[in-house]
Short mmCIF file of C-alpha atoms (C1' of nucleotides) in Angstrom, two decimals:
data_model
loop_
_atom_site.label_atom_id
_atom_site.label_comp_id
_atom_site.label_asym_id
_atom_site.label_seq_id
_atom_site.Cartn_x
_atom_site.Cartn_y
_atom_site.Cartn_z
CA UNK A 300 9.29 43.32 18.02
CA UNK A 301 9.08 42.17 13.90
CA UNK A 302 11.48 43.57 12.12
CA UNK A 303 9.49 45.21 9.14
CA UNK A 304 11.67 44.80 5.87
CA UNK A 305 10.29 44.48 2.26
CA UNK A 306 11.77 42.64 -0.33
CA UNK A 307 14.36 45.46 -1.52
CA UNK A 308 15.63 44.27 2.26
CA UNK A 309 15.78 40.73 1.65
CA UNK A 310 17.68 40.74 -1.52
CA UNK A 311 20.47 42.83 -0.06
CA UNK A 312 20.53 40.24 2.99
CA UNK A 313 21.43 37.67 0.40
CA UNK A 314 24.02 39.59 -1.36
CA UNK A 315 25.44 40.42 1.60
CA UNK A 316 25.69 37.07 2.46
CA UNK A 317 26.97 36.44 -1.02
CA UNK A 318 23.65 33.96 -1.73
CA UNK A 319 21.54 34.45 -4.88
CA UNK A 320 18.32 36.24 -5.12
CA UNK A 321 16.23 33.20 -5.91
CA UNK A 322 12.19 33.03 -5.23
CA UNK A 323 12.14 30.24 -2.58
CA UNK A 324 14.61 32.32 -0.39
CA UNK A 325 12.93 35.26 -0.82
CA UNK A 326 9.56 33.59 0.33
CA UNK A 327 11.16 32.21 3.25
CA UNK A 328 12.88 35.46 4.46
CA UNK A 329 9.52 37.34 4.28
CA UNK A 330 7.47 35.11 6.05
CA UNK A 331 10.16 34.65 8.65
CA UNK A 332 10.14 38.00 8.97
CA UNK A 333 6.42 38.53 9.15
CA UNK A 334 6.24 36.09 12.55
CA UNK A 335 6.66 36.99 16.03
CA UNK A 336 7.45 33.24 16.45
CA UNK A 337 9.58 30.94 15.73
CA UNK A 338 9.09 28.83 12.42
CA UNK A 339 9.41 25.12 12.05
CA UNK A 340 9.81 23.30 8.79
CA UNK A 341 6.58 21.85 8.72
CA UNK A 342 5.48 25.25 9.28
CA UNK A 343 7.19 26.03 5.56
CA UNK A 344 6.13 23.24 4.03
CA UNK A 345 2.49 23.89 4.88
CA UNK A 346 2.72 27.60 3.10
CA UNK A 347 4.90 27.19 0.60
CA UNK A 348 3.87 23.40 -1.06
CA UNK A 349 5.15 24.54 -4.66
CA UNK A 350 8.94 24.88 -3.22
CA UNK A 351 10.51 21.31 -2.68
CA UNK A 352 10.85 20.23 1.51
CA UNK A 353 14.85 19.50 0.87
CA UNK A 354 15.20 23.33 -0.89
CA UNK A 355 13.89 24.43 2.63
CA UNK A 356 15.75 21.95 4.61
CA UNK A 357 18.71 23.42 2.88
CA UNK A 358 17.69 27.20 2.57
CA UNK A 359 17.13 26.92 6.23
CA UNK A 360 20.53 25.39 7.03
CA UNK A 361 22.66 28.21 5.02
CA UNK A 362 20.62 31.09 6.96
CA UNK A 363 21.81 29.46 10.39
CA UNK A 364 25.27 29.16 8.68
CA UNK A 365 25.19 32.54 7.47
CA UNK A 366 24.03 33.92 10.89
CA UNK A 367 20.75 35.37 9.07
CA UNK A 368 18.54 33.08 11.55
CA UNK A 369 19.26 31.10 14.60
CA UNK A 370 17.94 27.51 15.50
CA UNK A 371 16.08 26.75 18.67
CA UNK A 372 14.26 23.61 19.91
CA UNK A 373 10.68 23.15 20.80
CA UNK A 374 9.13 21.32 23.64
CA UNK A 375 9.17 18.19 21.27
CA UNK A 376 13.16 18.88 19.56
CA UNK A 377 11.94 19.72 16.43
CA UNK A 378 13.78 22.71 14.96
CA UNK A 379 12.45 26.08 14.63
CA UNK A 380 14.11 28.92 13.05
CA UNK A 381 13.65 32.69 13.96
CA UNK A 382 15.82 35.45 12.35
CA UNK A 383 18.74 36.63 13.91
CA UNK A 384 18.86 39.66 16.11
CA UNK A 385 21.44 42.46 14.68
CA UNK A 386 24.24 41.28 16.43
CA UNK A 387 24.74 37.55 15.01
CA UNK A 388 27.42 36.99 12.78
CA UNK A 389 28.44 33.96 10.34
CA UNK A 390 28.63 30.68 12.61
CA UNK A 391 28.80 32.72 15.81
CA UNK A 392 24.86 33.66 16.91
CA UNK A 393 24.08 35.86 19.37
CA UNK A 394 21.45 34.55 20.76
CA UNK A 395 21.71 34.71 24.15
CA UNK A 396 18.45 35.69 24.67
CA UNK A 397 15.34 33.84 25.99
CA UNK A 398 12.98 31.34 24.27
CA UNK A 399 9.98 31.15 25.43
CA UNK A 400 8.15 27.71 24.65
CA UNK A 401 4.75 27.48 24.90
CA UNK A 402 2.85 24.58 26.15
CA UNK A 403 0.14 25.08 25.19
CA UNK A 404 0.31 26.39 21.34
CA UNK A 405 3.78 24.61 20.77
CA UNK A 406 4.48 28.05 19.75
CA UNK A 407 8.62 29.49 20.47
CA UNK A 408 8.75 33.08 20.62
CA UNK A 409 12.14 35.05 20.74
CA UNK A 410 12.09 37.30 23.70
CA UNK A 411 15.19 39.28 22.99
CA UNK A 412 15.08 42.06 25.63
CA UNK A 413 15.78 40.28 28.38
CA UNK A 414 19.12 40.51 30.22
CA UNK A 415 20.68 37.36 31.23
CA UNK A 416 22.86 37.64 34.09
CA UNK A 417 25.97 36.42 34.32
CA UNK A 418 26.81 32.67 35.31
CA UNK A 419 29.48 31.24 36.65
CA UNK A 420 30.43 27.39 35.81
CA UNK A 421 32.55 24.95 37.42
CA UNK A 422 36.34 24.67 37.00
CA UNK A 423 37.24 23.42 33.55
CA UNK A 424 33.84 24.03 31.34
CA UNK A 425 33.94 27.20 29.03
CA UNK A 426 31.05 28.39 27.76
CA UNK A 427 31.09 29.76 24.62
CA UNK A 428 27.04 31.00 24.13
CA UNK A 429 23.98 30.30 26.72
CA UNK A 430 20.32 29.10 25.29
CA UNK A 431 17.49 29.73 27.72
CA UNK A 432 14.41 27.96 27.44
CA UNK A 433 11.37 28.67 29.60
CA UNK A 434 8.53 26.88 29.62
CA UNK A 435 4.67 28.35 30.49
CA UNK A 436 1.58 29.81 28.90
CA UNK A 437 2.37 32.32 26.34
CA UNK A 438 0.22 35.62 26.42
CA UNK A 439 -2.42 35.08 23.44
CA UNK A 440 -2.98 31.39 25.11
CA UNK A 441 -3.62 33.32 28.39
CA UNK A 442 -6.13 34.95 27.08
CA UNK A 443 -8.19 32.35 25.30
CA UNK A 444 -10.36 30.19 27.18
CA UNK A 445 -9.22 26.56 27.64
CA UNK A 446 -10.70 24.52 24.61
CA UNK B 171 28.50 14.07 41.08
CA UNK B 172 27.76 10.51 39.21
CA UNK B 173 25.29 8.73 42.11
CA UNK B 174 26.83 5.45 42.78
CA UNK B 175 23.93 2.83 43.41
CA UNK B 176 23.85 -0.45 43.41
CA UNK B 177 21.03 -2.99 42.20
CA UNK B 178 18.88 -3.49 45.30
CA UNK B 179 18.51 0.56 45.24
CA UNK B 180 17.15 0.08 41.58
CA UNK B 181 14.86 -2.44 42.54
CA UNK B 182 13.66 0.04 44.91
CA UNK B 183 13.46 2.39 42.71
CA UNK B 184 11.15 0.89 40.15
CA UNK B 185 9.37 -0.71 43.11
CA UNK B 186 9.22 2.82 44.72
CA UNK B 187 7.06 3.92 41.23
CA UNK B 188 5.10 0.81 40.82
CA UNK B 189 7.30 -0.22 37.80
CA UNK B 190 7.92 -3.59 37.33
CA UNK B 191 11.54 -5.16 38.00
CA UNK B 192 12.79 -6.04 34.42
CA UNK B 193 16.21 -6.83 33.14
CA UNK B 194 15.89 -4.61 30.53
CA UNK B 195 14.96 -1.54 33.17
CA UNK B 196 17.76 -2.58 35.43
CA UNK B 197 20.20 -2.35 32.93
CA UNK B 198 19.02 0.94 31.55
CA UNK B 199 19.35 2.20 35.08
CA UNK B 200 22.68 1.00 36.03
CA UNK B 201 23.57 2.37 32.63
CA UNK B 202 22.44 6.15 33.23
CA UNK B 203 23.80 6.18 36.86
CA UNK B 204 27.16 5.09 36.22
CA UNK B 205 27.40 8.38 32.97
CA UNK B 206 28.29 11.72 33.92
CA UNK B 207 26.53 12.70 30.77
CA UNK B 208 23.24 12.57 28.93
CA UNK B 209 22.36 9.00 27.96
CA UNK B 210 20.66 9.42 23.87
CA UNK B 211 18.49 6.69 23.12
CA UNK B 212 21.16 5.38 20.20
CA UNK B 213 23.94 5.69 23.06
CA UNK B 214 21.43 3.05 24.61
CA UNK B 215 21.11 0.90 21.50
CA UNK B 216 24.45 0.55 20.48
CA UNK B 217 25.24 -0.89 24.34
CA UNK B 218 22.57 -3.09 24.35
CA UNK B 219 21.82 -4.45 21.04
CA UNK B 220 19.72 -7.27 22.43
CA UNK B 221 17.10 -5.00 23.41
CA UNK B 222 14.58 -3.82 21.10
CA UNK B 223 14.39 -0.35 19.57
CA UNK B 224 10.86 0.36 21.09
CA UNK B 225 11.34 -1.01 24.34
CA UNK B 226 14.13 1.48 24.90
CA UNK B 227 11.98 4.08 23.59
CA UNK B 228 9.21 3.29 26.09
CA UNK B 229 11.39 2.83 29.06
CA UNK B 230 12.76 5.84 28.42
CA UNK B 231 9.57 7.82 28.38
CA UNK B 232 7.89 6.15 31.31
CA UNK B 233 11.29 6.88 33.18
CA UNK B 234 10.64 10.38 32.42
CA UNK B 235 7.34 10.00 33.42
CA UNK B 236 8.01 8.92 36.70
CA UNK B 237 10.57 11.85 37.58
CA UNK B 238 13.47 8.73 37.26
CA UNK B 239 14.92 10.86 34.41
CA UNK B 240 14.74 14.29 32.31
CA UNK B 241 15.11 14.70 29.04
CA UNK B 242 17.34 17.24 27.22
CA UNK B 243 18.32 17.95 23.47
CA UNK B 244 21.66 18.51 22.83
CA UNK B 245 23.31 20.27 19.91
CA UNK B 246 21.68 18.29 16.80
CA UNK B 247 18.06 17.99 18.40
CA UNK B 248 18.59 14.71 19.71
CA UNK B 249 16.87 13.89 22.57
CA UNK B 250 19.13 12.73 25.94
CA UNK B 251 18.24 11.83 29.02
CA UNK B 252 20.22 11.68 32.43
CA UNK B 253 19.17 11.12 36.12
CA UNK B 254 17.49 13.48 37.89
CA UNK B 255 18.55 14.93 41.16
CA UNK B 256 16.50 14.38 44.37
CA UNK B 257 14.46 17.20 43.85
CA UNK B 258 12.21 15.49 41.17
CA UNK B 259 8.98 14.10 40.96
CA UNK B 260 6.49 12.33 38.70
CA UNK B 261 5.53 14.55 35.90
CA UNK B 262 7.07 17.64 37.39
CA UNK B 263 10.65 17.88 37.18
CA UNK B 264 12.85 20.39 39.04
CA UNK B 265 15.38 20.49 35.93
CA UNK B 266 16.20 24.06 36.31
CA UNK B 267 19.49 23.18 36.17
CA UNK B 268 22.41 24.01 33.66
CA UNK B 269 22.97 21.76 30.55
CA UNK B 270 26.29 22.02 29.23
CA UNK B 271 26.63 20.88 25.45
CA UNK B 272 29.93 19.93 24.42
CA UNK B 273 30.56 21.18 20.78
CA UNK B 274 33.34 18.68 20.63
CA UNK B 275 32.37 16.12 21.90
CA UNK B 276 28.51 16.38 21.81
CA UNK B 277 27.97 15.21 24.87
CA UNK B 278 25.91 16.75 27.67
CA UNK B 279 26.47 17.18 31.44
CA UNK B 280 24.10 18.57 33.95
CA UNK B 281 25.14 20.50 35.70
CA UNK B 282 23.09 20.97 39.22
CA UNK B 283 25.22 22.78 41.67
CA UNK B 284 24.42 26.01 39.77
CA UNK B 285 22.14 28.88 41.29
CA UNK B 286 19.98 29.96 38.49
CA UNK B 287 19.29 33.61 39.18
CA UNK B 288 15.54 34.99 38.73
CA UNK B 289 14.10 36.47 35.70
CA UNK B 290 11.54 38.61 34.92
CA UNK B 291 9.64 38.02 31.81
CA UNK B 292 7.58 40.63 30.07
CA UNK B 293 4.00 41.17 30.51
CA UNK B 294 1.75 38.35 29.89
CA UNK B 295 4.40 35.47 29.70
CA UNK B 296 3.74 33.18 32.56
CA UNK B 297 6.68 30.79 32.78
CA UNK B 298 6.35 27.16 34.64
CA UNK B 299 9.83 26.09 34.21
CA UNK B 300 13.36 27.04 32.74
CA UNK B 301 16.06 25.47 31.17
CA UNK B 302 19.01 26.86 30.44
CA UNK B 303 22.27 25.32 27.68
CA UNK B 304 25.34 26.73 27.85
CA UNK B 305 27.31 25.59 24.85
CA UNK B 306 30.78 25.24 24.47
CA UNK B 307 33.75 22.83 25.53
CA UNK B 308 34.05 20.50 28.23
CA UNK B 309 37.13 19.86 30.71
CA UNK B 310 37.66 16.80 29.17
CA UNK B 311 38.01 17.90 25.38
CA UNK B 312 39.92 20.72 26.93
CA UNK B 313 43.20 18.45 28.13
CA UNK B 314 42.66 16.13 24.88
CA UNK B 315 44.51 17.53 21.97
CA UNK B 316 42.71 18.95 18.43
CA UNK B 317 42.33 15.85 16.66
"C1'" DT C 56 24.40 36.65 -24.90
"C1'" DG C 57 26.61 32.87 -23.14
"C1'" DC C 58 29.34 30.54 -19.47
"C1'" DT C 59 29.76 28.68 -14.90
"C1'" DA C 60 28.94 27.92 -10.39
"C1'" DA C 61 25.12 27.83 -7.46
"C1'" DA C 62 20.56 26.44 -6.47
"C1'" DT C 63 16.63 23.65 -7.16
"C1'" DG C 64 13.75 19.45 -7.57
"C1'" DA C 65 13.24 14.60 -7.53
"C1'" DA C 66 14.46 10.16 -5.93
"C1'" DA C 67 16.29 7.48 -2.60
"C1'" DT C 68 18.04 6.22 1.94
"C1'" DA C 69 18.90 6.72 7.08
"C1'" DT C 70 17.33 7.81 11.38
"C1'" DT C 71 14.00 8.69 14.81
"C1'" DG C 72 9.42 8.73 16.81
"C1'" DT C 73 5.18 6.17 17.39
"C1'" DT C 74 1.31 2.73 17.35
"C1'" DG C 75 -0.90 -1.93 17.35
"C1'" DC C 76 -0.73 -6.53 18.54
"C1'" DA C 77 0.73 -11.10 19.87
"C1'" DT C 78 3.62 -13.16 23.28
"C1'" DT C 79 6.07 -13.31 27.48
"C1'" DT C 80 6.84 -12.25 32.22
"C1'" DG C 81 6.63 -10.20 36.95
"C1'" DT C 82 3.83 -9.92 40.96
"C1'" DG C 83 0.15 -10.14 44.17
"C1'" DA C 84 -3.55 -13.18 45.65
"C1'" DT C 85 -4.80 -17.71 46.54
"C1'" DA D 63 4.16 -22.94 45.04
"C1'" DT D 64 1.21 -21.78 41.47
"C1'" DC D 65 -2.31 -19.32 39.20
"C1'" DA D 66 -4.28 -15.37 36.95
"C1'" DC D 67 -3.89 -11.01 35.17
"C1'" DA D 68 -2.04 -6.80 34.20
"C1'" DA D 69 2.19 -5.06 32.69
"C1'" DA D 70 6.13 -5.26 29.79
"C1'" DT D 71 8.49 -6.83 25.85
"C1'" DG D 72 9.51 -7.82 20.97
"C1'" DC D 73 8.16 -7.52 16.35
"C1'" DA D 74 6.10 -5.47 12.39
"C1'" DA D 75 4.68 -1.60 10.37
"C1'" DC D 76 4.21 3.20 9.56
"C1'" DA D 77 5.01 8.39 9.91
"C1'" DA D 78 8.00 12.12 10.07
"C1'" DT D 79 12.29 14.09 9.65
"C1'" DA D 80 17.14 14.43 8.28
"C1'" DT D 81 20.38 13.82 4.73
"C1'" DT D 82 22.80 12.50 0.29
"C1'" DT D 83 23.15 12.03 -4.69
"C1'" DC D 84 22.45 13.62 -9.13
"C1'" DA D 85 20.34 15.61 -13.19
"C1'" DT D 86 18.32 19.95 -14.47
"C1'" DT D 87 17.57 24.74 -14.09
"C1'" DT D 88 18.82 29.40 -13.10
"C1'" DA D 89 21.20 33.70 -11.32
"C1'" DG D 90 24.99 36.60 -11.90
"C1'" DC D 91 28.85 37.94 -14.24
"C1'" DA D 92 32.26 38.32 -18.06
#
DNA sequence: TGCTAAATGAAATATTGTTGCATTTGTGAT
DNA sequence: ATCACAAATGCAACAATATTTCATTTAGCA
């Protein structure tokens, strides 16, 4: 499920990406890549105080450029960002896979094996990518009794 | 698709959910019903600039509320809201429907005619709703020419 | 080592979401 | 018809987020 990469990893995502190897990238990559959910900017900003909330407004808005992580929406629109499964690609994500929102811990996980069938649409839309949201009780909230 | 209604059948309506008859309700109504697309709360504003900010916001959520409408995000995280179909009631909301975001024109059309097929999540997921977004270009911005 | 473009941090502004409160208004009971 | 009261509105204020500008710093390369 997480990808395990160390920072060797990370700094030859930003080259390839042709981004410099600065500290408050590298932060963000690893814990990105430590989650099994989705990561909100607040989220950032509560970790990492030291690094400015516009550097990770703007950190956060080259990785979705650059295809390195995708943007989904919570239960309450606020962006969260989760890295990119192998197959994205600059401004054209693949992420045709499910998110899973949880109602009760806010929390958006990435469920990526998961095959989405095929959909037809009426005459004259063309789809060009498919976001599926589901909505429900994540596992670890499942477990836990109700406050 | 659009549901033609006239005024009586919105004053039944907001009698219908023991919501009061107000001009600026009305207007909000016979707003949303005569859009094929999601209705964002600035949409709302810029139409009706004599009524306030908040009271938009508010008859917007208690709409919502009441199963009148559903609320979607479209491409920047902005909420939307359009009509719902029959099949809704208060506080649950049959929206498993498609929502098509235009990356033209940003606007979004639900889509209801559209048999969602089952899914199977993995273990220990237990969904309560779905919503799926295709993304891509509408039949509209289709015909019209690239800027 | 030094140059240059890129990235950061700080300040400032715009937009959106949200709450509290005083005033107005719709509606059911008289 | 009107009265009373709860509901709805409008206004002010505030919180959170998104976004731009610009001066300063820094990474990467010649």
């Amino acid at each position: 499920m997480t990808q395990v990469k160390n920072t060797f990893q990370f700094e030859d995502m930003l080259k390839k990406h042709h981004l410099k190897k600065t500290a408050p990238r590298l932060r963000v990559l690893s814990m990105m890549y430590s989650k099994t959910t989705a990561t909100s900017q607040p989220d950032l900003e509560n970790v990492m105080h030291d690094i400015d909330r516009v550097t990770l407004y703007r950190i956060l808005n080259i990785f979705e450029e650059k295809g390195i992580i995708h943007k989904v929406f919570d239960l309450n629109g606020t962006a969260n960002y989760a890295v990119c499964s192998s197959g994205c690609q600059e401004n054209h994500h693949h992420d045709e896979h499910l998110h899973f929102n949880c109602t009760r811990c806010k929390n958006v996980y990435c469920i990526n094996d998961l095959y989405l069938p095929g959909l037809t649409l009426p005459e004259g839309f063309k789809a060009e990518s498919f976001t599926l949201y589901a909505n429900g009780i994540c596992p670890k909230c499942e477990k836990k009794p109700h406050h």
